[in-house]
Tab-separated table of C-alpha atoms in Angstrom:
chain	number	residue	atom	x	y	z
A	30	MET	CA	23.347	60.929	-8.762
A	31	LYS	CA	20.699	59.096	-10.783
A	32	SER	CA	17.705	57.690	-8.972
A	33	ILE	CA	14.101	56.636	-9.492
A	34	PHE	CA	11.692	59.476	-8.802
A	35	VAL	CA	8.178	58.411	-7.769
A	36	ASN	CA	5.104	60.552	-8.436
A	37	PRO	CA	2.298	58.765	-6.545
A	38	GLU	CA	-0.322	61.094	-8.040
A	39	ARG	CA	0.276	59.470	-11.444
A	40	CYS	CA	0.223	55.838	-10.291
A	41	ILE	CA	-2.969	53.999	-11.275
A	42	GLY	CA	-2.037	50.729	-9.564
A	43	CYS	CA	-1.689	48.683	-12.774
A	44	LYS	CA	1.439	46.903	-11.443
A	45	SER	CA	3.151	46.979	-14.862
A	46	CYS	CA	6.325	48.069	-13.071
A	47	GLN	CA	6.125	45.119	-10.692
A	48	ILE	CA	5.568	42.606	-13.509
A	49	GLN	CA	8.347	44.027	-15.700
A	50	CYS	CA	10.752	44.008	-12.753
A	51	ALA	CA	10.083	40.322	-12.082
A	52	VAL	CA	10.393	39.433	-15.771
A	53	SER	CA	13.673	41.339	-16.210
A	54	HIS	CA	15.211	39.615	-13.165
A	55	SER	CA	13.995	36.171	-14.276
A	56	GLY	CA	16.594	35.881	-17.021
A	57	LYS	CA	13.839	34.942	-19.472
A	58	ASP	CA	13.037	36.691	-22.754
A	59	SER	CA	9.288	37.046	-22.314
A	60	ILE	CA	6.590	37.295	-19.684
A	61	PHE	CA	5.257	33.895	-20.784
A	62	GLU	CA	8.608	32.187	-20.165
A	63	ALA	CA	9.003	34.052	-16.859
A	64	ILE	CA	5.593	32.881	-15.586
A	65	TYR	CA	6.686	29.252	-15.823
A	66	ALA	CA	10.256	29.825	-14.625
A	67	GLU	CA	11.523	28.006	-11.549
A	68	PRO	CA	12.054	29.509	-9.088
A	69	THR	CA	9.219	31.977	-9.635
A	70	PRO	CA	10.668	35.421	-10.475
A	71	LYS	CA	10.209	38.019	-7.765
A	72	PRO	CA	9.873	41.779	-8.267
A	73	ARG	CA	12.027	44.322	-6.453
A	74	ILE	CA	9.312	46.989	-6.619
A	75	PHE	CA	5.861	46.736	-5.090
A	76	VAL	CA	2.709	48.754	-5.614
A	77	GLU	CA	1.244	49.246	-2.151
A	78	TYR	CA	-2.274	50.380	-1.340
A	79	MET	CA	-2.974	52.660	1.595
A	80	GLY	CA	-5.948	54.354	0.055
A	81	VAL	CA	-3.740	55.126	-2.951
A	82	ALA	CA	-1.374	53.185	-5.211
A	83	VAL	CA	2.265	54.036	-4.529
A	84	PRO	CA	5.235	52.320	-6.194
A	85	LEU	CA	7.646	51.275	-3.436
A	86	GLN	CA	11.278	50.476	-4.186
A	87	CYS	CA	14.743	51.128	-2.791
A	88	ARG	CA	15.682	54.808	-2.815
A	89	HIS	CA	19.429	54.038	-2.899
A	90	CYS	CA	20.111	56.317	0.086
A	91	GLU	CA	23.286	58.388	0.159
A	92	ASN	CA	24.091	57.095	3.667
A	93	ALA	CA	22.190	53.827	3.414
A	94	PRO	CA	21.217	52.486	6.850
A	95	CYS	CA	20.998	48.974	5.379
A	96	MET	CA	24.726	49.083	4.550
A	97	ALA	CA	25.615	50.085	8.101
A	98	ALA	CA	23.356	47.384	9.586
A	99	CYS	CA	24.682	44.503	7.482
A	100	PRO	CA	27.014	42.359	9.652
A	101	SER	CA	28.472	40.521	6.635
A	102	ASN	CA	29.179	43.634	4.522
A	103	ALA	CA	27.006	42.188	1.746
A	104	ILE	CA	25.552	45.605	0.838
A	105	LYS	CA	27.660	48.133	-1.048
A	106	LYS	CA	27.431	51.179	-3.311
A	107	GLU	CA	28.089	50.525	-6.978
A	108	ASP	CA	27.738	53.331	-9.542
A	109	GLY	CA	25.305	55.165	-7.249
A	110	ALA	CA	23.146	52.101	-6.606
A	111	VAL	CA	22.956	50.282	-3.287
A	112	VAL	CA	23.423	46.634	-4.264
A	113	VAL	CA	23.550	43.288	-2.463
A	114	GLU	CA	26.293	40.724	-2.979
A	115	LYS	CA	24.140	37.584	-2.674
A	116	GLU	CA	27.164	35.371	-1.919
A	117	LYS	CA	27.908	37.392	1.233
A	118	CYS	CA	24.290	37.782	2.424
A	119	ILE	CA	23.540	35.607	5.465
A	120	GLY	CA	19.786	36.318	5.488
A	121	CYS	CA	19.787	37.898	8.964
A	122	LYS	CA	17.192	40.553	7.985
A	123	ALA	CA	19.038	43.388	9.774
A	124	CYS	CA	18.887	45.487	6.590
A	125	VAL	CA	15.166	44.791	6.165
A	126	MET	CA	14.471	46.027	9.696
A	127	VAL	CA	16.361	49.331	9.319
A	128	CYS	CA	15.184	50.337	5.826
A	129	PRO	CA	13.202	53.566	6.377
A	130	PHE	CA	11.136	52.935	3.225
A	131	GLY	CA	10.274	49.274	3.820
A	132	ALA	CA	11.760	48.580	0.402
A	133	MET	CA	13.740	45.450	1.234
A	134	SER	CA	12.409	41.930	1.593
A	135	ILE	CA	13.703	38.404	1.958
A	136	ASP	CA	13.504	35.830	-0.806
A	137	VAL	CA	12.192	32.970	1.325
A	138	GLY	CA	13.424	30.322	-1.107
A	139	GLU	CA	17.014	31.567	-1.010
A	140	SER	CA	16.987	33.188	2.462
A	141	LYS	CA	18.680	36.210	0.892
A	142	VAL	CA	17.714	39.870	0.766
A	143	LEU	CA	15.796	41.093	-2.270
A	144	LYS	CA	15.924	44.757	-3.330
A	145	CYS	CA	16.044	47.074	-6.324
A	146	ASP	CA	19.409	47.139	-8.109
A	147	LEU	CA	18.470	49.835	-10.669
A	148	CYS	CA	18.859	47.152	-13.374
A	149	GLY	CA	22.402	48.279	-14.062
A	150	GLY	CA	21.314	51.828	-14.916
A	151	ASN	CA	18.264	51.056	-17.071
A	152	PRO	CA	15.400	50.298	-14.642
A	153	ALA	CA	12.815	47.970	-16.197
A	154	CYS	CA	10.070	49.357	-13.945
A	155	VAL	CA	10.524	52.876	-15.339
A	156	SER	CA	10.290	51.730	-18.957
A	157	ALA	CA	7.124	49.761	-18.100
A	158	CYS	CA	5.385	52.724	-16.435
A	159	LYS	CA	3.165	54.357	-19.060
A	160	THR	CA	1.687	57.026	-16.757
A	161	GLY	CA	4.995	58.656	-15.819
A	162	ALA	CA	4.645	57.732	-12.139
A	163	LEU	CA	8.239	56.484	-12.293
A	164	GLN	CA	11.074	58.503	-13.791
A	165	TYR	CA	14.793	57.753	-13.790
A	166	GLY	CA	17.440	60.424	-13.872
A	167	ASP	CA	19.458	62.878	-11.872
A	168	ILE	CA	17.138	63.779	-9.016
A	169	LEU	CA	18.165	67.451	-9.024
A	170	GLU	CA	17.466	67.683	-12.772
A	171	LEU	CA	14.064	66.023	-12.342
A	172	ILE	CA	13.170	68.492	-9.575
A	173	LYS	CA	14.354	71.390	-11.740
A	174	GLU	CA	12.118	70.236	-14.617
A	175	LYS	CA	9.142	69.895	-12.290
A	176	ARG	CA	9.701	73.451	-11.005
A	177	LYS	CA	9.916	74.774	-14.579
A	178	LYS	CA	6.564	73.174	-15.457
A	179	TYR	CA	4.980	74.634	-12.330
A	180	LEU	CA	6.345	78.123	-13.041
A	181	LYS	CA	5.113	77.974	-16.650
A	182	SER	CA	1.618	77.097	-15.444
A	183	MET	CA	1.736	79.995	-12.960
A	184	LEU	CA	2.876	82.388	-15.711
A	185	LYS	CA	-0.139	81.358	-17.813
A	186	ILE	CA	-2.447	82.240	-14.918
A	187	VAL	CA	-0.776	85.628	-14.515
A	188	ALA	CA	-0.929	86.260	-18.282
A	189	ILE	CA	-4.712	85.806	-18.348
A	190	GLY	CA	-5.329	88.139	-15.442
A	191	GLY	CA	-4.385	86.128	-12.395
A	192	VAL	CA	-6.569	84.529	-9.800
A	193	HIS	CA	-9.392	86.705	-8.441
A	194	GLU	CA	-11.316	86.286	-5.230
A	195	CYS	CA	-15.088	86.597	-5.327
A	196	LYS	CA	-16.660	88.612	-2.509
């Protein structure tokens, strides 16, 4: 299953992901057109600060608690993404309250839930992230690649004589 993998150590808090998300969901061709669009475009990813910048967006849970909590069945799985059918959403906020990541919000203007939809398989936030804090792909493959990089760095240490303790 493809998902967005977040590496908070690489996030510098520039909010490029947040801006690109809003622009891509605005239906406009450029950031300049999106700025003046009505209603104002809203991002589905947020860069939170708790001493560190961390991109926060829907994790598209396997057994999504938001789906189970929705009384109108407005939330469903579609090609691995947890998506909202806006026509069915009644704005009750049950999904917002049960999301373990705090990644869902309400569009006050529409009184409908607002969340990441993976942009149909090509997340705008990932393409906007120049530091590599956001990656999109099969989560198991991304973990495998990360392990390979770690093992290669450990092999380099061993090849030059290992780590020695000073007494």
